[in-house]
Amino acid sequence: MVSVLASKSQRLRYEVQFWACRLSLGWCCRQRWFYRLFETSLRLHSYPRATVLAGLAARRCPDSADVQSMQCTLAFRSGDLDQAFALLSQRLRVGDYRAVERLLFRTGSRPQDERDRLQVLAQLSQLPELLQSHRCYALIAQSYLVLKLADCSMAVSLLQGLRPLVLELAADAEVFGCTESNRRNRAKLLISLCTTSYHLALLVGDDSELAWVWSEVMAVSSRLRYSQLNADACLRMSSNLSRCLALGALMHDARASGSDPLMRSLAAVKTVEAAVRRYCLTPSGEGVSKTQENHLALMVQLQKNLLKLSSEVPSERESGMRRLSQLLNHSSARDLNGVIAHRLQLLYGSGC
């Protein structure tokens, strides 16, 4: 269950407040409750309730920023894009990014039609009022939709646009010790851009771009100042960082050069795990906040299966290849598992 409803008492409080608001037509609801109840309803995927709350709030306080933000989110979800962007323009003029962040980080708030989602994210990434981090995350979200649709033409175009963003962030020394929280953390954003790039490179079969991403992240990893980074953001980015580092296993010279890229990848992931354990966990061994993904477990699995690739036992290598093809694919494009598995088979298969 999502954090806002982590306990039965919180869920009960939400139910009581929602029904008090609805049965009183909003008159028993404090103005600040409307948006909080609206957001909770969206997190529960209760869109009819969210629509009811937006309507009640519009009666009580029609000119409020909260109402406009709610209407904007609902317009995007329903596919009324002209109305949605008109409302969004008004919110952005006063620095209100709530509707933007719902689009970027809550997939249920996006239009239901996949092509509409692509259009929204593409248009969003071009808005001059957006924060640079929002622009990057719009491109990342667009990329994962393109991966799902296996649209190679769009993938090539996006891939070309991501490289300058990676280089810009990597050129800033402050990035490597960024103290900002999760969605504002520039080190995490840099790793997210690299992760997106390698997925696109795999889709279109761009070996040079794949090798460039691996080389870039190897350099980035050596510059990260773990003791300064925001601990929660660092933990959250550690799994994608490790996935990027593990790309050495896919380099074509991994066997010919005595498994050097493979061993370098293995050592790099091990270093990240040690740093995360030292700087990103509480004394009890848990993250600063709850995360959906078990980042430490993924790093352990990556190391275990990277090591299997160097085994002399064919069945061990097969096991490692099969698991790595799953671990390295962080998208919903299941076909990429086969692409990765094929690459690994060519390098480590029993006939090699």
Short mmCIF file of C-alpha atoms in Angstrom, two decimals:
data_model
loop_
_atom_site.label_atom_id
_atom_site.label_comp_id
_atom_site.label_asym_id
_atom_site.label_seq_id
_atom_site.Cartn_x
_atom_site.Cartn_y
_atom_site.Cartn_z
CA MET A 1 0.00 0.00 0.00
CA VAL A 2 1.22 3.50 -0.75
CA SER A 3 2.80 5.51 2.04
CA VAL A 4 -0.15 7.87 2.55
CA LEU A 5 -2.26 4.87 3.53
CA ALA A 6 0.37 2.90 5.38
CA SER A 7 -1.95 2.05 8.26
CA LYS A 8 -5.59 1.14 8.79
CA SER A 9 -6.09 4.31 10.80
CA GLN A 10 -4.90 6.46 7.90
CA ARG A 11 -7.19 4.63 5.50
CA LEU A 12 -10.10 5.08 7.89
CA ARG A 13 -9.32 8.79 8.22
CA TYR A 14 -9.36 9.13 4.44
CA GLU A 15 -12.71 7.33 4.17
CA VAL A 16 -14.30 9.47 6.89
CA GLN A 17 -13.04 12.72 5.37
CA PHE A 18 -14.06 11.75 1.85
CA TRP A 19 -17.61 10.82 2.81
CA ALA A 20 -18.01 13.84 5.08
CA CYS A 21 -16.94 15.99 2.16
CA ARG A 22 -19.20 14.27 -0.34
CA LEU A 23 -22.35 14.07 1.80
CA SER A 24 -22.04 17.73 2.83
CA LEU A 25 -21.35 18.78 -0.78
CA GLY A 26 -17.99 20.04 0.38
CA TRP A 27 -19.21 22.29 3.17
CA CYS A 28 -17.83 20.07 5.93
CA CYS A 29 -14.45 19.93 4.23
CA ARG A 30 -11.69 22.38 4.99
CA GLN A 31 -10.30 23.97 1.87
CA ARG A 32 -6.85 22.42 2.32
CA TRP A 33 -8.42 18.95 2.53
CA PHE A 34 -9.66 18.93 -1.03
CA TYR A 35 -6.32 18.56 -2.75
CA ARG A 36 -5.00 16.13 -0.15
CA LEU A 37 -8.06 13.89 -0.58
CA PHE A 38 -7.82 14.28 -4.36
CA GLU A 39 -4.19 13.18 -4.40
CA THR A 40 -4.89 10.22 -2.12
CA SER A 41 -7.75 9.15 -4.41
CA LEU A 42 -5.40 9.21 -7.40
CA ARG A 43 -2.82 7.12 -5.55
CA LEU A 44 -5.56 4.60 -4.85
CA HIS A 45 -6.51 4.73 -8.55
CA SER A 46 -9.98 5.90 -7.52
CA TYR A 47 -10.49 8.32 -10.40
CA PRO A 48 -14.28 8.69 -9.96
CA ARG A 49 -13.64 9.90 -6.40
CA ALA A 50 -10.95 12.28 -7.63
CA THR A 51 -13.44 13.71 -10.14
CA VAL A 52 -16.09 14.15 -7.43
CA LEU A 53 -13.60 15.97 -5.18
CA ALA A 54 -12.49 18.29 -7.96
CA GLY A 55 -16.13 19.18 -8.66
CA LEU A 56 -16.91 19.86 -5.01
CA ALA A 57 -13.75 21.95 -4.62
CA ALA A 58 -14.70 24.00 -7.69
CA ARG A 59 -18.00 24.91 -6.02
CA ARG A 60 -16.38 25.94 -2.75
CA CYS A 61 -13.30 27.73 -4.02
CA PRO A 62 -13.51 28.04 -7.84
CA ASP A 63 -10.50 30.35 -8.23
CA SER A 64 -8.02 28.43 -6.08
CA ALA A 65 -4.73 27.07 -7.37
CA ASP A 66 -5.67 23.63 -6.01
CA VAL A 67 -8.81 23.47 -8.12
CA GLN A 68 -6.97 24.49 -11.27
CA SER A 69 -4.28 21.88 -10.63
CA MET A 70 -6.90 19.17 -10.07
CA GLN A 71 -8.78 20.13 -13.23
CA CYS A 72 -5.53 20.10 -15.17
CA THR A 73 -4.64 16.57 -14.03
CA LEU A 74 -8.12 15.24 -14.83
CA ALA A 75 -8.09 16.90 -18.26
CA PHE A 76 -4.81 15.16 -19.13
CA ARG A 77 -6.11 11.80 -17.96
CA SER A 78 -9.33 12.12 -19.96
CA GLY A 79 -7.43 13.07 -23.12
CA ASP A 80 -8.72 16.67 -23.31
CA LEU A 81 -5.24 17.88 -24.20
CA ASP A 82 -6.09 21.42 -25.34
CA GLN A 83 -7.85 22.17 -22.05
CA ALA A 84 -5.11 20.42 -20.07
CA PHE A 85 -2.27 22.43 -21.61
CA ALA A 86 -4.24 25.67 -21.24
CA LEU A 87 -4.66 25.01 -17.53
CA LEU A 88 -1.05 23.85 -17.21
CA SER A 89 0.19 27.08 -18.78
CA GLN A 90 -1.59 29.06 -16.07
CA ARG A 91 -0.09 26.93 -13.31
CA LEU A 92 3.43 27.11 -14.70
CA ARG A 93 3.30 30.90 -14.85
CA VAL A 94 3.18 30.94 -11.05
CA GLY A 95 5.66 28.10 -10.55
CA ASP A 96 3.11 25.40 -9.66
CA TYR A 97 4.56 22.10 -10.93
CA ARG A 98 2.14 19.68 -9.24
CA ALA A 99 0.31 18.68 -12.45
CA VAL A 100 3.65 18.27 -14.24
CA GLU A 101 5.00 15.98 -11.54
CA ARG A 102 1.84 13.88 -11.58
CA LEU A 103 2.32 13.35 -15.32
CA LEU A 104 5.98 12.48 -14.93
CA PHE A 105 5.90 10.27 -11.86
CA ARG A 106 2.34 8.87 -11.68
CA THR A 107 1.55 6.96 -14.84
CA GLY A 108 -2.14 6.67 -13.93
CA SER A 109 -2.48 10.45 -14.39
CA ARG A 110 -1.49 10.25 -18.05
CA PRO A 111 -3.92 9.94 -20.99
CA GLN A 112 -5.27 6.45 -21.51
CA ASP A 113 -4.34 6.31 -25.19
CA GLU A 114 -0.64 5.49 -25.74
CA ARG A 115 -0.21 7.91 -28.64
CA ASP A 116 -1.79 10.68 -26.59
CA ARG A 117 0.70 9.89 -23.82
CA LEU A 118 3.56 10.22 -26.26
CA GLN A 119 2.19 13.51 -27.56
CA VAL A 120 1.79 14.90 -24.05
CA LEU A 121 5.30 13.92 -22.94
CA ALA A 122 6.86 15.24 -26.16
CA GLN A 123 5.00 18.54 -25.88
CA LEU A 124 5.79 18.76 -22.19
CA SER A 125 9.52 18.39 -22.81
CA GLN A 126 9.42 21.48 -25.05
CA LEU A 127 7.73 23.86 -22.60
CA PRO A 128 10.15 26.70 -21.72
CA GLU A 129 8.68 27.16 -18.23
CA LEU A 130 9.67 23.67 -17.11
CA LEU A 131 12.56 22.97 -14.76
CA GLN A 132 15.47 21.25 -16.51
CA SER A 133 14.97 18.16 -14.39
CA HIS A 134 11.31 18.00 -15.48
CA ARG A 135 12.36 18.31 -19.12
CA CYS A 136 14.78 15.40 -18.70
CA TYR A 137 12.22 13.22 -16.93
CA ALA A 138 9.70 13.98 -19.69
CA LEU A 139 12.19 12.63 -22.23
CA ILE A 140 12.87 9.61 -20.03
CA ALA A 141 9.15 8.83 -19.68
CA GLN A 142 8.71 9.29 -23.42
CA SER A 143 11.61 6.92 -24.07
CA TYR A 144 10.09 4.13 -21.98
CA LEU A 145 6.83 4.44 -23.90
CA VAL A 146 8.78 4.25 -27.16
CA LEU A 147 10.52 1.13 -25.87
CA LYS A 148 7.17 -0.45 -25.07
CA LEU A 149 5.93 0.38 -28.58
CA ALA A 150 9.25 -0.78 -30.13
CA ASP A 151 9.29 2.37 -32.27
CA CYS A 152 12.88 2.31 -33.56
CA SER A 153 12.60 5.56 -35.50
CA MET A 154 11.56 7.54 -32.44
CA ALA A 155 14.12 5.65 -30.34
CA VAL A 156 16.96 6.84 -32.59
CA SER A 157 15.76 10.44 -32.33
CA LEU A 158 15.45 10.29 -28.54
CA LEU A 159 18.83 8.63 -28.19
CA GLN A 160 20.47 11.50 -30.04
CA GLY A 161 18.80 13.99 -27.72
CA LEU A 162 19.82 12.25 -24.50
CA ARG A 163 23.59 12.25 -25.04
CA PRO A 164 24.02 16.06 -24.72
CA LEU A 165 22.02 16.00 -21.48
CA VAL A 166 24.28 13.28 -20.08
CA LEU A 167 27.40 15.20 -21.07
CA GLU A 168 26.07 18.45 -19.61
CA LEU A 169 25.40 16.88 -16.22
CA ALA A 170 28.64 14.89 -16.20
CA ALA A 171 30.60 18.10 -16.84
CA ASP A 172 29.34 19.65 -13.59
CA ALA A 173 31.47 18.61 -10.60
CA GLU A 174 28.67 19.56 -8.19
CA VAL A 175 26.49 16.77 -9.58
CA PHE A 176 28.66 14.04 -8.04
CA GLY A 177 27.91 15.13 -4.48
CA CYS A 178 24.36 16.43 -5.01
CA THR A 179 22.44 16.76 -1.74
CA GLU A 180 19.01 17.37 -3.29
CA SER A 181 16.18 14.91 -2.59
CA ASN A 182 15.06 12.12 -4.89
CA ARG A 183 13.32 13.87 -7.80
CA ARG A 184 15.58 16.93 -7.65
CA ASN A 185 18.83 15.00 -7.31
CA ARG A 186 21.04 15.62 -10.33
CA ALA A 187 23.28 12.60 -9.79
CA LYS A 188 20.22 10.37 -9.83
CA LEU A 189 18.96 12.18 -12.93
CA LEU A 190 22.28 11.57 -14.67
CA ILE A 191 22.05 7.84 -13.95
CA SER A 192 18.42 7.76 -15.11
CA LEU A 193 19.41 9.35 -18.42
CA CYS A 194 22.18 6.79 -18.89
CA THR A 195 19.84 3.90 -18.04
CA THR A 196 17.30 5.16 -20.57
CA SER A 197 20.02 5.57 -23.19
CA TYR A 198 21.27 2.01 -22.96
CA HIS A 199 17.75 0.62 -23.28
CA LEU A 200 17.20 2.66 -26.44
CA ALA A 201 20.61 1.58 -27.78
CA LEU A 202 19.66 -2.06 -27.23
CA LEU A 203 16.35 -1.58 -29.04
CA VAL A 204 17.95 -0.08 -32.15
CA GLY A 205 21.11 -2.22 -32.02
CA ASP A 206 23.49 0.73 -31.65
CA ASP A 207 26.64 -0.95 -30.32
CA SER A 208 28.73 2.22 -30.30
CA GLU A 209 26.16 4.07 -28.17
CA LEU A 210 25.90 1.10 -25.82
CA ALA A 211 29.67 1.07 -25.36
CA TRP A 212 29.68 4.84 -24.85
CA VAL A 213 27.06 4.63 -22.08
CA TRP A 214 29.04 1.94 -20.28
CA SER A 215 32.28 3.91 -20.56
CA GLU A 216 30.56 7.10 -19.39
CA VAL A 217 28.95 5.45 -16.35
CA MET A 218 32.21 3.75 -15.38
CA ALA A 219 33.76 7.22 -15.28
CA VAL A 220 30.77 8.72 -13.46
CA SER A 221 30.82 5.97 -10.83
CA SER A 222 34.46 6.67 -9.97
CA ARG A 223 33.62 10.36 -9.36
CA LEU A 224 30.57 9.95 -7.14
CA ARG A 225 31.08 11.33 -3.62
CA TYR A 226 28.89 8.92 -1.69
CA SER A 227 29.50 10.55 1.67
CA GLN A 228 28.01 13.82 0.35
CA LEU A 229 25.16 12.51 -1.80
CA ASN A 230 21.62 12.56 -0.47
CA ALA A 231 21.40 9.09 1.09
CA ASP A 232 17.84 8.33 -0.04
CA ALA A 233 18.45 9.46 -3.62
CA CYS A 234 21.72 7.54 -3.72
CA LEU A 235 20.05 4.33 -2.57
CA ARG A 236 17.27 4.77 -5.13
CA MET A 237 19.70 5.32 -8.00
CA SER A 238 22.05 2.49 -6.98
CA SER A 239 20.16 -0.25 -8.83
CA ASN A 240 20.16 1.61 -12.15
CA LEU A 241 23.77 2.65 -11.60
CA SER A 242 24.64 -1.02 -11.12
CA ARG A 243 22.69 -2.04 -14.21
CA CYS A 244 24.64 0.49 -16.27
CA LEU A 245 27.94 -0.72 -14.83
CA ALA A 246 27.03 -4.33 -15.62
CA LEU A 247 26.84 -3.46 -19.34
CA GLY A 248 30.50 -4.45 -19.60
CA ALA A 249 29.19 -8.00 -19.89
CA LEU A 250 27.66 -7.05 -23.25
CA MET A 251 30.80 -5.58 -24.75
CA HIS A 252 31.98 -7.56 -27.79
CA ASP A 253 35.56 -7.82 -26.53
CA ALA A 254 34.50 -9.21 -23.15
CA ARG A 255 35.86 -12.69 -23.98
CA ALA A 256 38.62 -11.74 -26.39
CA SER A 257 40.33 -9.46 -23.88
CA GLY A 258 40.37 -11.98 -21.08
CA SER A 259 36.97 -10.92 -19.72
CA ASP A 260 38.39 -7.52 -18.81
CA PRO A 261 35.14 -5.56 -19.33
CA LEU A 262 33.25 -8.25 -17.43
CA MET A 263 35.64 -8.20 -14.49
CA ARG A 264 35.68 -4.39 -14.46
CA SER A 265 31.88 -4.40 -14.34
CA LEU A 266 31.87 -6.89 -11.50
CA ALA A 267 34.36 -4.85 -9.48
CA ALA A 268 32.45 -1.62 -10.11
CA VAL A 269 29.12 -3.06 -8.93
CA LYS A 270 30.81 -4.45 -5.84
CA THR A 271 32.21 -0.98 -5.06
CA VAL A 272 28.76 0.59 -5.39
CA GLU A 273 27.23 -1.98 -3.07
CA ALA A 274 29.90 -1.34 -0.43
CA ALA A 275 29.38 2.44 -0.67
CA VAL A 276 25.61 2.12 -0.39
CA ARG A 277 25.90 -0.11 2.66
CA ARG A 278 28.25 2.37 4.28
CA TYR A 279 26.58 5.69 3.47
CA CYS A 280 22.93 5.09 2.55
CA LEU A 281 21.52 2.82 5.24
CA THR A 282 20.33 3.47 8.77
CA PRO A 283 22.05 1.67 11.68
CA SER A 284 19.35 -1.01 11.43
CA GLY A 285 20.41 -1.72 7.86
CA GLU A 286 17.37 -0.18 6.18
CA GLY A 287 17.01 2.70 3.73
CA VAL A 288 16.22 6.21 4.94
CA SER A 289 12.76 5.77 3.42
CA LYS A 290 10.82 2.80 2.07
CA THR A 291 11.52 1.93 -1.58
CA GLN A 292 9.56 -0.35 -3.89
CA GLU A 293 12.67 -1.99 -5.32
CA ASN A 294 15.12 -3.96 -3.19
CA HIS A 295 18.23 -2.19 -4.47
CA LEU A 296 20.74 -4.15 -2.42
CA ALA A 297 19.27 -7.47 -3.51
CA LEU A 298 19.55 -6.44 -7.15
CA MET A 299 23.22 -5.53 -6.74
CA VAL A 300 23.90 -8.89 -5.13
CA GLN A 301 22.08 -10.68 -7.95
CA LEU A 302 23.98 -8.77 -10.60
CA GLN A 303 27.33 -9.72 -9.07
CA LYS A 304 26.32 -13.35 -8.65
CA ASN A 305 25.26 -13.70 -12.28
CA LEU A 306 28.10 -11.65 -13.75
CA LEU A 307 30.45 -14.05 -12.01
CA LYS A 308 28.64 -17.02 -13.53
CA LEU A 309 29.54 -15.77 -17.02
CA SER A 310 33.19 -16.57 -16.39
CA SER A 311 32.44 -20.12 -15.23
CA GLU A 312 33.88 -23.06 -17.11
CA VAL A 313 30.62 -24.93 -16.57
CA PRO A 314 28.19 -24.34 -19.48
CA SER A 315 25.09 -24.77 -17.32
CA GLU A 316 26.38 -22.10 -14.91
CA ARG A 317 26.96 -19.67 -17.78
CA GLU A 318 23.49 -20.40 -19.17
CA SER A 319 21.97 -19.69 -15.78
CA GLY A 320 23.87 -16.41 -15.52
CA MET A 321 22.88 -15.33 -19.03
CA ARG A 322 19.21 -16.10 -18.44
CA ARG A 323 19.05 -14.12 -15.19
CA LEU A 324 21.12 -11.18 -16.46
CA SER A 325 18.83 -10.76 -19.46
CA GLN A 326 16.05 -10.09 -16.94
CA LEU A 327 18.04 -7.94 -14.52
CA LEU A 328 19.43 -5.61 -17.18
CA ASN A 329 16.02 -4.88 -18.69
CA HIS A 330 14.39 -2.21 -16.52
CA SER A 331 11.65 -1.42 -19.03
CA SER A 332 8.25 -2.94 -19.76
CA ALA A 333 9.53 -3.96 -23.22
CA ARG A 334 9.85 -7.70 -22.64
CA ASP A 335 11.37 -8.19 -26.11
CA LEU A 336 14.55 -6.59 -24.79
CA ASN A 337 15.11 -9.66 -22.64
CA GLY A 338 15.61 -11.64 -25.83
CA VAL A 339 17.92 -9.00 -27.30
CA ILE A 340 20.13 -9.09 -24.21
CA ALA A 341 20.01 -12.89 -24.02
CA HIS A 342 21.11 -13.14 -27.67
CA ARG A 343 24.08 -10.84 -27.05
CA LEU A 344 25.12 -12.85 -24.02
CA GLN A 345 24.73 -16.12 -25.89
CA LEU A 346 27.07 -14.94 -28.64
CA LEU A 347 29.72 -14.05 -26.05
CA TYR A 348 29.34 -16.76 -23.42
CA GLY A 349 27.33 -19.55 -25.02
CA SER A 350 28.52 -23.14 -24.83
CA GLY A 351 29.81 -22.99 -28.40
CA CYS A 352 32.16 -20.06 -27.65
#
